[in-house]
PDB file of C-alpha atoms in Angstrom:
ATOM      1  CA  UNK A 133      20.600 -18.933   9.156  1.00  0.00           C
ATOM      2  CA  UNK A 134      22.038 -16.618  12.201  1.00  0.00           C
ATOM      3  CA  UNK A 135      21.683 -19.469  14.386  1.00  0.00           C
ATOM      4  CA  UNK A 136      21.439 -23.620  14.198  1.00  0.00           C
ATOM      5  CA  UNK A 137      18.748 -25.344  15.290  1.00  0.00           C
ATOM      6  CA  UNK A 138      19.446 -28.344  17.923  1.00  0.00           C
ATOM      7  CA  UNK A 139      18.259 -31.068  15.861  1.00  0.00           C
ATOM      8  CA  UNK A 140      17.779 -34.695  17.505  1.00  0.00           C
ATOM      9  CA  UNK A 141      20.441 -37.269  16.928  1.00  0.00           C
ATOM     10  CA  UNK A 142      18.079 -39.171  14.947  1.00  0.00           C
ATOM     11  CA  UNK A 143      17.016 -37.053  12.423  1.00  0.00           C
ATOM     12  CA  UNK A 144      19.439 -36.926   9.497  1.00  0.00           C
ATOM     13  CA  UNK A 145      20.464 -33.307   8.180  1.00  0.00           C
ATOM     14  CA  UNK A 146      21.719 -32.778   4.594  1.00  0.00           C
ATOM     15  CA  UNK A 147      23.182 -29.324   4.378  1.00  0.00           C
ATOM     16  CA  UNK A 148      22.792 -28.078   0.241  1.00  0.00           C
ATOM     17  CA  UNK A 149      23.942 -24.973  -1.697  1.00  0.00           C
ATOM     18  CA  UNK A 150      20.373 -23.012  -2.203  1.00  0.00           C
ATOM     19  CA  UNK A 151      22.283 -21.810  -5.812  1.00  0.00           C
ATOM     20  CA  UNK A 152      22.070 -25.041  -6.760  1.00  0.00           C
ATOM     21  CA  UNK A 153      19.514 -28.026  -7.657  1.00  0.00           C
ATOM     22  CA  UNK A 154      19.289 -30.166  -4.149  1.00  0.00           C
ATOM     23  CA  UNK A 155      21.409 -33.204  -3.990  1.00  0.00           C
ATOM     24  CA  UNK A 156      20.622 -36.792  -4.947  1.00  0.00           C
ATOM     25  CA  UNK A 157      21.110 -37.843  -1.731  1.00  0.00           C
ATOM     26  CA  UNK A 158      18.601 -35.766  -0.008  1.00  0.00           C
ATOM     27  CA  UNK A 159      15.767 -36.477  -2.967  1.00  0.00           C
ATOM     28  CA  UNK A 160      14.161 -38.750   0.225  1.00  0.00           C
ATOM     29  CA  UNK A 161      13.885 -36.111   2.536  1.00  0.00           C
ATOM     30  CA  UNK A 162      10.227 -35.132   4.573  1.00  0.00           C
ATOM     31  CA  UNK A 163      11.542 -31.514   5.102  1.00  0.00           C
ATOM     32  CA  UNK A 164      13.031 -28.751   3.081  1.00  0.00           C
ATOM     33  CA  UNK A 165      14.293 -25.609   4.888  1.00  0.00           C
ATOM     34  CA  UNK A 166      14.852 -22.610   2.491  1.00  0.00           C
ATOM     35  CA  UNK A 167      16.381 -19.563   2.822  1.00  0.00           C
ATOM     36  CA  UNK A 168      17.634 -17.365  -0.313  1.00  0.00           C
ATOM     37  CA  UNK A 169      16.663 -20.128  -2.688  1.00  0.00           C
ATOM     38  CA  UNK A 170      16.289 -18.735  -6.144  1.00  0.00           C
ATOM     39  CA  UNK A 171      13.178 -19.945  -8.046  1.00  0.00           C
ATOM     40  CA  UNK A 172      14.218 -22.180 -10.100  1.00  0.00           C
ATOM     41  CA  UNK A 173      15.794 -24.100  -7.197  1.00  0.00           C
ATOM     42  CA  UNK A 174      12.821 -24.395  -5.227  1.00  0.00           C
ATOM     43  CA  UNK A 175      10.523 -25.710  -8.813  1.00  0.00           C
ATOM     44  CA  UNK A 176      13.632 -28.358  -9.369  1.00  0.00           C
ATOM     45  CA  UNK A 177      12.731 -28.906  -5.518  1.00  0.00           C
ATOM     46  CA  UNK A 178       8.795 -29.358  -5.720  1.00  0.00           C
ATOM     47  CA  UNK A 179       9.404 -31.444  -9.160  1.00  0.00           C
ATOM     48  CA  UNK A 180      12.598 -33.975  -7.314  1.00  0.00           C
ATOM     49  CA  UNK A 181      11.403 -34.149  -3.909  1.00  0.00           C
ATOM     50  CA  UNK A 182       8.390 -36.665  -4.024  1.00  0.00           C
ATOM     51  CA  UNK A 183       7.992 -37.188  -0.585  1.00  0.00           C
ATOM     52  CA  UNK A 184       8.220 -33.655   0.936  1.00  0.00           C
ATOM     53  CA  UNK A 185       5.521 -33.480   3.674  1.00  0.00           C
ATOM     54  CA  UNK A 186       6.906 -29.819   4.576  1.00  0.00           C
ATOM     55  CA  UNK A 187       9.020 -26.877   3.349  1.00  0.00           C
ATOM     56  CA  UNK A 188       9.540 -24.542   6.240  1.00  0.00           C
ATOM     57  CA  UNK A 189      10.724 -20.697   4.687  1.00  0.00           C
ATOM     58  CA  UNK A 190      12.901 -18.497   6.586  1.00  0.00           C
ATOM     59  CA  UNK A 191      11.226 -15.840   4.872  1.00  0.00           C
ATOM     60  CA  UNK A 192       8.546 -13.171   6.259  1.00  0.00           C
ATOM     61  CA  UNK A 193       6.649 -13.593   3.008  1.00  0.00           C
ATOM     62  CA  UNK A 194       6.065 -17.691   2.161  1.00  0.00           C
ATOM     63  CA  UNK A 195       5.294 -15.916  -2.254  1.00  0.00           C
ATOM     64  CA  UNK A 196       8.156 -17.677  -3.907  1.00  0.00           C
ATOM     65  CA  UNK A 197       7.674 -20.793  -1.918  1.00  0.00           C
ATOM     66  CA  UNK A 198       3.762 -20.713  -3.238  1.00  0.00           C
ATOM     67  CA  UNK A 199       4.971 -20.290  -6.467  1.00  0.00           C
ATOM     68  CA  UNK A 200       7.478 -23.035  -6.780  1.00  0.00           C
ATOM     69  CA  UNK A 201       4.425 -25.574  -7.398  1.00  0.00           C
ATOM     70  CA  UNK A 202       5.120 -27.779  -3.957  1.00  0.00           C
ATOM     71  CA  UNK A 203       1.780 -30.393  -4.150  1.00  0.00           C
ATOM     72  CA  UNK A 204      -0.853 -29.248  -1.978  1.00  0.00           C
ATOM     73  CA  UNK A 205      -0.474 -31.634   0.692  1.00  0.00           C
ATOM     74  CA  UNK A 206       2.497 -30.249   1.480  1.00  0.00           C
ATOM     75  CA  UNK A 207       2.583 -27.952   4.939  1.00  0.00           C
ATOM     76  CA  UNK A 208       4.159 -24.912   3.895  1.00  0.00           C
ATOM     77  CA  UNK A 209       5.537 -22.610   6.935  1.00  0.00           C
ATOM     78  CA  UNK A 210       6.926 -19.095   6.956  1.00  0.00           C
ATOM     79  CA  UNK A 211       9.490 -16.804   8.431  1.00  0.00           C
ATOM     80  CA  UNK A 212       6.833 -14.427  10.288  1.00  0.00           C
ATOM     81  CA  UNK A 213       8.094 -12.740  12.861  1.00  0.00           C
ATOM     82  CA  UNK A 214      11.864 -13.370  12.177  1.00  0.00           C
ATOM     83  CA  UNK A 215      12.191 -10.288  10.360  1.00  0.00           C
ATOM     84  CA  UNK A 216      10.575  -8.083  12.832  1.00  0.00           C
ATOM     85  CA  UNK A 217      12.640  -5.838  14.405  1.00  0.00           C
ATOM     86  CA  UNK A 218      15.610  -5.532  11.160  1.00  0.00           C
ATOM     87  CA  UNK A 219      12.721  -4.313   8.973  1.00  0.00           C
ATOM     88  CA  UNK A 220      11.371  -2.124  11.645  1.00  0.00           C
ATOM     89  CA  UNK A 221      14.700  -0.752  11.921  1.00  0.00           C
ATOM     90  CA  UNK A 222      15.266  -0.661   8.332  1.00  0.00           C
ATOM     91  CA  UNK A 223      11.963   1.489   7.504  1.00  0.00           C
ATOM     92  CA  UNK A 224      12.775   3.521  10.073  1.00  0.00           C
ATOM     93  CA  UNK A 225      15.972   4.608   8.403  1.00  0.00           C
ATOM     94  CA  UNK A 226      14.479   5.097   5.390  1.00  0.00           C
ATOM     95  CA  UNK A 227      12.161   7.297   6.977  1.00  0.00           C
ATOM     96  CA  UNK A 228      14.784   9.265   8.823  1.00  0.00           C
ATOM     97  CA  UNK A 229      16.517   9.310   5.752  1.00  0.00           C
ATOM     98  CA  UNK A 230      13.695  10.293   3.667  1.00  0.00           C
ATOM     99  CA  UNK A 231      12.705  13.604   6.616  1.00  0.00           C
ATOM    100  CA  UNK A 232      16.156  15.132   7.577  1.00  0.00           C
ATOM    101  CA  UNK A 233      16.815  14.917   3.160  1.00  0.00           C
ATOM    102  CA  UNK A 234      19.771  12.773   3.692  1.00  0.00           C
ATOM    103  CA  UNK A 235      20.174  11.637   0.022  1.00  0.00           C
ATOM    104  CA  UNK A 236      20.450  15.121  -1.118  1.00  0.00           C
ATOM    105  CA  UNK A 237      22.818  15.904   1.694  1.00  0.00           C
ATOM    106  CA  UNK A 238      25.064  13.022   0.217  1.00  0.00           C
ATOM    107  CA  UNK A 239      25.180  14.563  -3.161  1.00  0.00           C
ATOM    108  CA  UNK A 240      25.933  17.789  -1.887  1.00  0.00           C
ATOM    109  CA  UNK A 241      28.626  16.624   0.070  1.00  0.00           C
ATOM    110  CA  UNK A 242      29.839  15.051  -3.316  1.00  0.00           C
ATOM    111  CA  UNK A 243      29.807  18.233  -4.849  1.00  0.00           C
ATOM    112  CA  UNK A 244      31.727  19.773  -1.937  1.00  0.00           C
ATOM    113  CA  UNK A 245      28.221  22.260  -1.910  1.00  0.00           C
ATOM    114  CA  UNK A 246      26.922  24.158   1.353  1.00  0.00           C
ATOM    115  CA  UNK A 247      23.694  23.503   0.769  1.00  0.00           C
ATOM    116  CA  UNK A 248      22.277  26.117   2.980  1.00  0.00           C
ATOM    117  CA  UNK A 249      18.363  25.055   1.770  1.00  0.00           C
ATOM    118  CA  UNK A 250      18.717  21.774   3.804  1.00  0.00           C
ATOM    119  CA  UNK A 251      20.042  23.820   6.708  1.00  0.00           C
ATOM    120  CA  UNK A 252      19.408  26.747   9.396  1.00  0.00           C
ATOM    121  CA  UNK A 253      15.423  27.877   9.150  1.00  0.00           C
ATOM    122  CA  UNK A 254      12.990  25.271   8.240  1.00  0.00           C
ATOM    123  CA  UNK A 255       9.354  25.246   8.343  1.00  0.00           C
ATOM    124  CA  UNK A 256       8.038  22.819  10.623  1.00  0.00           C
ATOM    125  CA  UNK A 257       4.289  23.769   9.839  1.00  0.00           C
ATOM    126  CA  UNK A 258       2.179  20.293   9.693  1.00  0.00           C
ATOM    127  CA  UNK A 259       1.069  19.447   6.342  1.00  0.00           C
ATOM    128  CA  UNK A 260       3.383  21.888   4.542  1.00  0.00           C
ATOM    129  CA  UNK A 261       6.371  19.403   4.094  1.00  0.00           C
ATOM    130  CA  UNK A 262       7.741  15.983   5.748  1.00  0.00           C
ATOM    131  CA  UNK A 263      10.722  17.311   7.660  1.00  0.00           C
ATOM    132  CA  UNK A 264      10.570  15.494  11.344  1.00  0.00           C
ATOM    133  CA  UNK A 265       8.680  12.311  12.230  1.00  0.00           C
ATOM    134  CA  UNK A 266       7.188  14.745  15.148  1.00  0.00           C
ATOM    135  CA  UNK A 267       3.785  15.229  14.737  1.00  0.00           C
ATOM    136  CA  UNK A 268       3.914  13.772  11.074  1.00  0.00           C
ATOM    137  CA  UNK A 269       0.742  11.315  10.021  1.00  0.00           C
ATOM    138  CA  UNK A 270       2.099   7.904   9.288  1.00  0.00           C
ATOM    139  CA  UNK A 271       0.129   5.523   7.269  1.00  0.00           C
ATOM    140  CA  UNK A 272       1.308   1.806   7.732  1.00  0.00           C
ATOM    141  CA  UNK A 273      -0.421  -0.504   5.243  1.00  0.00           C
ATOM    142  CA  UNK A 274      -0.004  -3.901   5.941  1.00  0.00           C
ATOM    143  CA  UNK A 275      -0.344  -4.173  10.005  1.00  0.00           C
ATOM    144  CA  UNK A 276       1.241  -6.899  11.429  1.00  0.00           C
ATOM    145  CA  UNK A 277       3.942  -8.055  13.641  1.00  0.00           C
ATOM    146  CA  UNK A 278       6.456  -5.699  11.666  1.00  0.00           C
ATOM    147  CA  UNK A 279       3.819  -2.931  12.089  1.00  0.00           C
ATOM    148  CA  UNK A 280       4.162  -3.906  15.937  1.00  0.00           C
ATOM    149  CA  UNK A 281       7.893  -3.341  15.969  1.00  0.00           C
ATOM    150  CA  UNK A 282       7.732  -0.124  13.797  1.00  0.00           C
ATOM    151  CA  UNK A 283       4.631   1.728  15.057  1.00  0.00           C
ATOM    152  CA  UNK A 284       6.465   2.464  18.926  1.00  0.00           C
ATOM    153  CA  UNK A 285       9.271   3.327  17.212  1.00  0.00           C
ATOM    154  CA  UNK A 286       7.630   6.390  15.404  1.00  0.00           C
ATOM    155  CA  UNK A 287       5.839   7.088  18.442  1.00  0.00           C
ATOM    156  CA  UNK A 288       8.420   7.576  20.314  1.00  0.00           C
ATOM    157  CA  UNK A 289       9.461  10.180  17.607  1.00  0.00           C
ATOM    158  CA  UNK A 290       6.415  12.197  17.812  1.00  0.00           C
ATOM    159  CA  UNK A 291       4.604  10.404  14.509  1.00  0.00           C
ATOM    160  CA  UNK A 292       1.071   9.885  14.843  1.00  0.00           C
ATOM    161  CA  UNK A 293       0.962   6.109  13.723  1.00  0.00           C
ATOM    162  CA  UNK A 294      -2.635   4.519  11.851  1.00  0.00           C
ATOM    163  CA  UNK A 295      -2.939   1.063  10.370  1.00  0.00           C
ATOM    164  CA  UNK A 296      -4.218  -0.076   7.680  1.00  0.00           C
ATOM    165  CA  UNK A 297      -5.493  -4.170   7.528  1.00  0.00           C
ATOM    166  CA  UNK A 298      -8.305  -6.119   6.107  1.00  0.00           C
ATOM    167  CA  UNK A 299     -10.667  -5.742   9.353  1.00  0.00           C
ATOM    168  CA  UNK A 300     -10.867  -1.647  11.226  1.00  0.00           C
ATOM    169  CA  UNK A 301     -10.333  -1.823  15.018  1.00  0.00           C
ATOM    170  CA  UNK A 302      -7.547  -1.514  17.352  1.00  0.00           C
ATOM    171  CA  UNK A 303      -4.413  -4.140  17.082  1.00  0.00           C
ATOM    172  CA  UNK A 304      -1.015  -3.258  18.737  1.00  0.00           C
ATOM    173  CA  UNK A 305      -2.683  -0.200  20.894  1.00  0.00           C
ATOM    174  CA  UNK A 306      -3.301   1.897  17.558  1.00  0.00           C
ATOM    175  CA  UNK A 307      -6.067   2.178  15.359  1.00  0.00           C
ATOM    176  CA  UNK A 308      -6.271   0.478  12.688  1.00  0.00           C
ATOM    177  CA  UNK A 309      -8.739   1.587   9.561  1.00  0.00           C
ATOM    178  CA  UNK A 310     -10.076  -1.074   6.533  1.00  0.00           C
ATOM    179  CA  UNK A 311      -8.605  -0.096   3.160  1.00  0.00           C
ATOM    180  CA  UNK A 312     -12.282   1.032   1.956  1.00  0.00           C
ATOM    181  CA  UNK A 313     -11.197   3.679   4.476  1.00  0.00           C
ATOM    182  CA  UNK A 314      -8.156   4.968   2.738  1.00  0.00           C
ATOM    183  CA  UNK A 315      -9.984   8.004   0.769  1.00  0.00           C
ATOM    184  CA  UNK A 316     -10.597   9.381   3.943  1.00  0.00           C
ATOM    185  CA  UNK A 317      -7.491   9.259   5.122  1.00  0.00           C
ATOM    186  CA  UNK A 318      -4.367  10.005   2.395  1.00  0.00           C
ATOM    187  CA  UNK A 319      -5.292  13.144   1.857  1.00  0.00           C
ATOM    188  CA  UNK A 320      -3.781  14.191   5.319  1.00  0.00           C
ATOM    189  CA  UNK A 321      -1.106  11.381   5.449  1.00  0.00           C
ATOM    190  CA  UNK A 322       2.874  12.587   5.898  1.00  0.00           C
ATOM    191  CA  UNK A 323       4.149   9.213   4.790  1.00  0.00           C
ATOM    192  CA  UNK A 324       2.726   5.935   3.406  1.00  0.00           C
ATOM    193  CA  UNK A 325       4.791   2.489   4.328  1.00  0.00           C
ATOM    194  CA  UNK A 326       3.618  -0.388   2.862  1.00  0.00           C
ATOM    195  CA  UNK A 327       4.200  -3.370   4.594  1.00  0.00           C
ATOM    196  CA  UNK A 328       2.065  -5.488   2.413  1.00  0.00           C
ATOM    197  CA  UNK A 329       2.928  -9.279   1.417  1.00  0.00           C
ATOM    198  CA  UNK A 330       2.603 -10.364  -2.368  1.00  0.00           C
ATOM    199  CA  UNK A 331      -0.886 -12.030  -3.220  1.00  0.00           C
ATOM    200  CA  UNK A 332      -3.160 -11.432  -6.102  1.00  0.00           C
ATOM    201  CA  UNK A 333      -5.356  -9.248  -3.791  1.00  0.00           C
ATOM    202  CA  UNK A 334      -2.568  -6.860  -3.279  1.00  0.00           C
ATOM    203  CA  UNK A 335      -0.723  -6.606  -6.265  1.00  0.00           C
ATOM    204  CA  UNK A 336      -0.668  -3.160  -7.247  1.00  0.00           C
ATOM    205  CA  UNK A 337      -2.581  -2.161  -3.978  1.00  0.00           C
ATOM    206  CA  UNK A 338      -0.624   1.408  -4.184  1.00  0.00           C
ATOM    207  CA  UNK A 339      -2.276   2.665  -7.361  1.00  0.00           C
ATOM    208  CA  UNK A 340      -2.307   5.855  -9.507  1.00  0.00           C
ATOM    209  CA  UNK A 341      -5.514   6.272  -7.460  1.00  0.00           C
ATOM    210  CA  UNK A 342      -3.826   5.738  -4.430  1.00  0.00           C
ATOM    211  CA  UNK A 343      -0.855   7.606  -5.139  1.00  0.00           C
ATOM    212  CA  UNK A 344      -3.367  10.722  -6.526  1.00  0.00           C
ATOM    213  CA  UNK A 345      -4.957  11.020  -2.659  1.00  0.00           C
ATOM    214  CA  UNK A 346      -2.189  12.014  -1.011  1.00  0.00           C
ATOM    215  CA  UNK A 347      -1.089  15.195  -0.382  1.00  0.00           C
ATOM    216  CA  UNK A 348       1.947  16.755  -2.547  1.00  0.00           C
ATOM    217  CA  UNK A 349       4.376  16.893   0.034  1.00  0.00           C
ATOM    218  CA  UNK A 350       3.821  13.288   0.929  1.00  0.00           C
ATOM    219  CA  UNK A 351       6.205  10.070   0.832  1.00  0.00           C
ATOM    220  CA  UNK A 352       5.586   6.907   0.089  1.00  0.00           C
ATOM    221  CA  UNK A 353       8.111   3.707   1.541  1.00  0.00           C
ATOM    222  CA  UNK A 354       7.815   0.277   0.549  1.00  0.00           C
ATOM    223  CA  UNK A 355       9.644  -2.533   2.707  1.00  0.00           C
ATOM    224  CA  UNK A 356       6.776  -5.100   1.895  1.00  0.00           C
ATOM    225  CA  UNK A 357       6.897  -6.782  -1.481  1.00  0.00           C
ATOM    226  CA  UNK A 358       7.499  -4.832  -4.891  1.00  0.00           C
ATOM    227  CA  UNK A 359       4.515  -6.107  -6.651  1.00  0.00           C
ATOM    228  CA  UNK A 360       2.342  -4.307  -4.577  1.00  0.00           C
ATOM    229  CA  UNK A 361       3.324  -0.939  -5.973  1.00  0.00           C
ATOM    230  CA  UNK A 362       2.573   0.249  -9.459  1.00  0.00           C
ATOM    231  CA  UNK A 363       6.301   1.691 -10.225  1.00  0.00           C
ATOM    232  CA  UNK A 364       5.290   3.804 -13.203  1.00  0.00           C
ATOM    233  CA  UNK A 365       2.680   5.406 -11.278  1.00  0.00           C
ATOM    234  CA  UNK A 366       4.902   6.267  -8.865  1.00  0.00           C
ATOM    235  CA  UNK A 367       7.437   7.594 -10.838  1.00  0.00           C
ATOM    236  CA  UNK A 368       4.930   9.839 -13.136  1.00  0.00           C
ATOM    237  CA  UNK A 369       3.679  11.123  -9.702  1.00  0.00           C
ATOM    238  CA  UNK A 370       6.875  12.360  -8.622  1.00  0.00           C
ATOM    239  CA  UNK A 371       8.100  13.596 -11.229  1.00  0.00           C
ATOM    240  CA  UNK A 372       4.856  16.171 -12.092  1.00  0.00           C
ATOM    241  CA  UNK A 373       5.173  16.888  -8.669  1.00  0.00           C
ATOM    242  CA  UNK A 374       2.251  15.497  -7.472  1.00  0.00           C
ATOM    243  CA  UNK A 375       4.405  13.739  -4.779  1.00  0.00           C
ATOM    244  CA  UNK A 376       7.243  14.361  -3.248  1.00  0.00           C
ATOM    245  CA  UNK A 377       9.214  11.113  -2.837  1.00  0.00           C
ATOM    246  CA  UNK A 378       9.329   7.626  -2.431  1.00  0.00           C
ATOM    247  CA  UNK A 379      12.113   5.035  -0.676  1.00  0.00           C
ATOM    248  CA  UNK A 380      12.083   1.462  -1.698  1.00  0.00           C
ATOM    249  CA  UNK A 381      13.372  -1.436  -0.595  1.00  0.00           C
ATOM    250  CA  UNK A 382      11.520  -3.911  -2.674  1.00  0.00           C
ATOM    251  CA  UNK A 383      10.848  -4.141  -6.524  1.00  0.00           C
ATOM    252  CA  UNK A 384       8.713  -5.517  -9.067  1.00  0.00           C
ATOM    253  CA  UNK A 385      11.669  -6.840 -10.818  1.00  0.00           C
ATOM    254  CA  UNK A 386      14.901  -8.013  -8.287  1.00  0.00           C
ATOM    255  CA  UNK A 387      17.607  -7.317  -8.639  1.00  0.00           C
ATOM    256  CA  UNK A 388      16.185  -4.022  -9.992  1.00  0.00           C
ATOM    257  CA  UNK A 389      17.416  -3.893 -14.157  1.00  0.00           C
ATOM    258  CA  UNK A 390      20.168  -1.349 -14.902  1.00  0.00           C
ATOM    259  CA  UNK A 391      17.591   0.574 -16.934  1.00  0.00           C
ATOM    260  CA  UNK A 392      15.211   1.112 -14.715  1.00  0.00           C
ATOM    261  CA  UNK A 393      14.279   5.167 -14.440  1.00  0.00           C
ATOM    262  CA  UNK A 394      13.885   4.358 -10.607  1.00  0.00           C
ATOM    263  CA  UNK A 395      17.948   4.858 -10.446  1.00  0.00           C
ATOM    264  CA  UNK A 396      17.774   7.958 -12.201  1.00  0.00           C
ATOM    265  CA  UNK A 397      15.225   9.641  -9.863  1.00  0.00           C
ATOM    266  CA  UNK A 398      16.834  12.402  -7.327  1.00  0.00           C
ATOM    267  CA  UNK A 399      13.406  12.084  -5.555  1.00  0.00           C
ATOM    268  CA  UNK A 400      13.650   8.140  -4.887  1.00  0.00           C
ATOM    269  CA  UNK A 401      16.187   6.565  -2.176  1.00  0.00           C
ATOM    270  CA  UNK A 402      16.227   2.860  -2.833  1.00  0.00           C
ATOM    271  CA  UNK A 403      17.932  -0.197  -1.078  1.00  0.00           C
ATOM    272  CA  UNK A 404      18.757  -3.076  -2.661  1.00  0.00           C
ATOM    273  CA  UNK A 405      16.356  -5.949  -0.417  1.00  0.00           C
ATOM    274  CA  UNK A 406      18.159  -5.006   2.559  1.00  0.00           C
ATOM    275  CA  UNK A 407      15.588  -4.590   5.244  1.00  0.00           C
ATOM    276  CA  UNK A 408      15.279  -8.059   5.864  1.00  0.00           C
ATOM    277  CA  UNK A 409      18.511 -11.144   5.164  1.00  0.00           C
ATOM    278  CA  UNK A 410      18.778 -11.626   9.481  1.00  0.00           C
ATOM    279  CA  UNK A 411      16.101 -14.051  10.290  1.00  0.00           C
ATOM    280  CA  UNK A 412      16.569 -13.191  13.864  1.00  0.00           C
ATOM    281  CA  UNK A 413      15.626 -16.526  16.156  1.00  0.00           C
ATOM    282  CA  UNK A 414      15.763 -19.026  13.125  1.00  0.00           C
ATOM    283  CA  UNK A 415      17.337 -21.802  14.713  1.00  0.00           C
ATOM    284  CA  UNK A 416      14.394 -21.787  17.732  1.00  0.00           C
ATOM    285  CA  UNK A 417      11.689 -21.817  14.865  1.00  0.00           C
ATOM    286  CA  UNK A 418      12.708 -24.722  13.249  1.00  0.00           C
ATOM    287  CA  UNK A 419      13.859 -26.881  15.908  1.00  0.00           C
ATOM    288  CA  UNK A 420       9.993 -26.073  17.804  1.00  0.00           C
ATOM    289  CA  UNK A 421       8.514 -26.550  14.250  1.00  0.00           C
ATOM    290  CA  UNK A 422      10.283 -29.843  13.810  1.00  0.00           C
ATOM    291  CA  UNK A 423       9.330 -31.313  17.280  1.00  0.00           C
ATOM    292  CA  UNK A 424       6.037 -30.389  16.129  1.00  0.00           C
ATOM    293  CA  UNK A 425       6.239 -32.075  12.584  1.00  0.00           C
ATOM    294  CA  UNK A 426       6.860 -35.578  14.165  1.00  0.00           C
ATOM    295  CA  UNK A 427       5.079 -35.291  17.133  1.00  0.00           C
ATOM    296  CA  UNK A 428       2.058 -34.428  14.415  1.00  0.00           C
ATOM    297  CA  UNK A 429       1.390 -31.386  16.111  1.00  0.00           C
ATOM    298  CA  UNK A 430       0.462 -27.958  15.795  1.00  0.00           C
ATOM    299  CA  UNK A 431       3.300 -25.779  13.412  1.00  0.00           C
ATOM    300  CA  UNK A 432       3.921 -22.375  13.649  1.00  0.00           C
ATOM    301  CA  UNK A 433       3.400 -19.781  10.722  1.00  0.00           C
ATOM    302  CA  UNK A 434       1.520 -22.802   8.873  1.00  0.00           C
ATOM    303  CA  UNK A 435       0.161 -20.323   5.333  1.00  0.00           C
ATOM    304  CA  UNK A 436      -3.179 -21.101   3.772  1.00  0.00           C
ATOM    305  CA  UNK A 437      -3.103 -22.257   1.085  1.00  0.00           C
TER     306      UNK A 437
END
């Protein structure tokens, strides 16, 4: 946590080692903060701690929490909003990254190569290749308070900026289209970021038949949850050149195997989690969420369950 909550003298605070099983002496405890918990920590947790009444996440995305078989009556509350502005930043790189062909300026510089083709003349014709974020087409799938950080960001940069959530309309000051939408729109998009969270609904949201609409010189970046990209796709789409790139943050499988053909793709730039890990204003959210707990009021970022 980047900062302690002030917790009241009364309440009693058992600090634990999220690598391993929580401690006999906190098996009595109403309320479980996690934060980089691994999964079978958090199912010994939901099996050992009988009288949880609430597990507050430090993560944007509550999925491995869900998963980890807490009973129902227990109030499950997430990160949102912590991770704003380092995953805005994050994608941002990646999409800088991903435009001025920094990856293959690396390897060149490895090779101790001039690469004159990523210098001097380029062609900054719209829709012929993703070279600037001015006057590209960003697609942002998934838009929510990350989307709010991001979307000025690439404005200020010249990107035309749409979203992409469950209902059409305007959220944020941009518009915003339903997916049923999307064939309408991928065929002139620059770059799609997915944002999305991990649910059943989304899994595999970026399809073959997404991946198929856009144009060839498009990207695709994924900061939201690895589940909600088909990998193979992806990877069969770059490499027949039906797409030109992809940078990825998140995985279907984490830490991403040794074998996996993403690592061997020149066409992919991936990160290894890292948009996320600074839950910025931590210590604020739990401290309001446990005055709320005891008071038996309202909690912030409560999920449905």
């Amino acid at each position: 946590m980047t900062d302690a909550p002030t917790i009241p003298p009364d309440v009693r605070v058992v600090p634990y080692d999220v690598r391993e099983p929580v401690p006999q002496d906190a098996l009595d405890a109403d309320a479980l903060v996690v934060w980089g918990n691994g999964d079978e920590q958090l199912a010994d947790a939901a099996r050992r701690l009988t009288g949880l009444r609430w597990v507050q996440t430090l993560a944007a995305g509550p999925d491995a929490v869900l998963a980890a078989g807490f009973a129902d009556d227990v109030v499950i509350t997430s990160g949102r909003g912590l991770h704003d502005g380092p995953v805005a930043e994050h994608t941002l790189a990646l999409l800088l990254a991903a435009a001025r062909r920094v990856p293959d300026l690396v390897r060149a510089q490895d090779e101790h190569r001039w690469a004159g083709d990523l210098g001097g003349m380029q062609d900054t014709r719209t829709g012929q290749a993703f070279r600037s974020l001015d006057r590209s087409r960003v697609l942002v799938w998934g838009f929510g308070s990350i989307a709010a950080r991001l979307a000025p960001l690439l404005s200020a940069l010249g990107a035309q900026v749409t979203g992409v959530a469950t209902t059409a309309g305007d959220r944020h000051g941009y518009p915003v289209i339903s997916a049923f939408d999307l064939p309408d729109h991928l065929p002139h998009t620059d770059v799609l970021v997915s944002l999305l969270p991990a649910t059943p609904q989304t899994r595999h949201a970026v399809d073959a038949g997404v991946l198929s609409l856009l144009p060839a010189h498009a990207w695709v970046v994924n900061v939201g949850r690895g589940a909600t990209l088909d990998e193979a796709a992806l990877i069969e789409a770059i490499r027949s050149g039906r797409l030109a790139g992809a940078a990825l943050d998140v995985f279907e499988t984490e830490p991403l195997p040794p074998d996996s053909p993403l690592w061997g793709e020149p066409r992919i730039l991936l990160s290894p989690h890292a948009a996320g890990g600074r839950p910025i204003g931590a210590g604020d959210l739990v401290a309001a969420n446990l005055a709320a707990f005891r008071a038996g009021g309202e909690l912030r970022n409560v999920v449905a369950r």
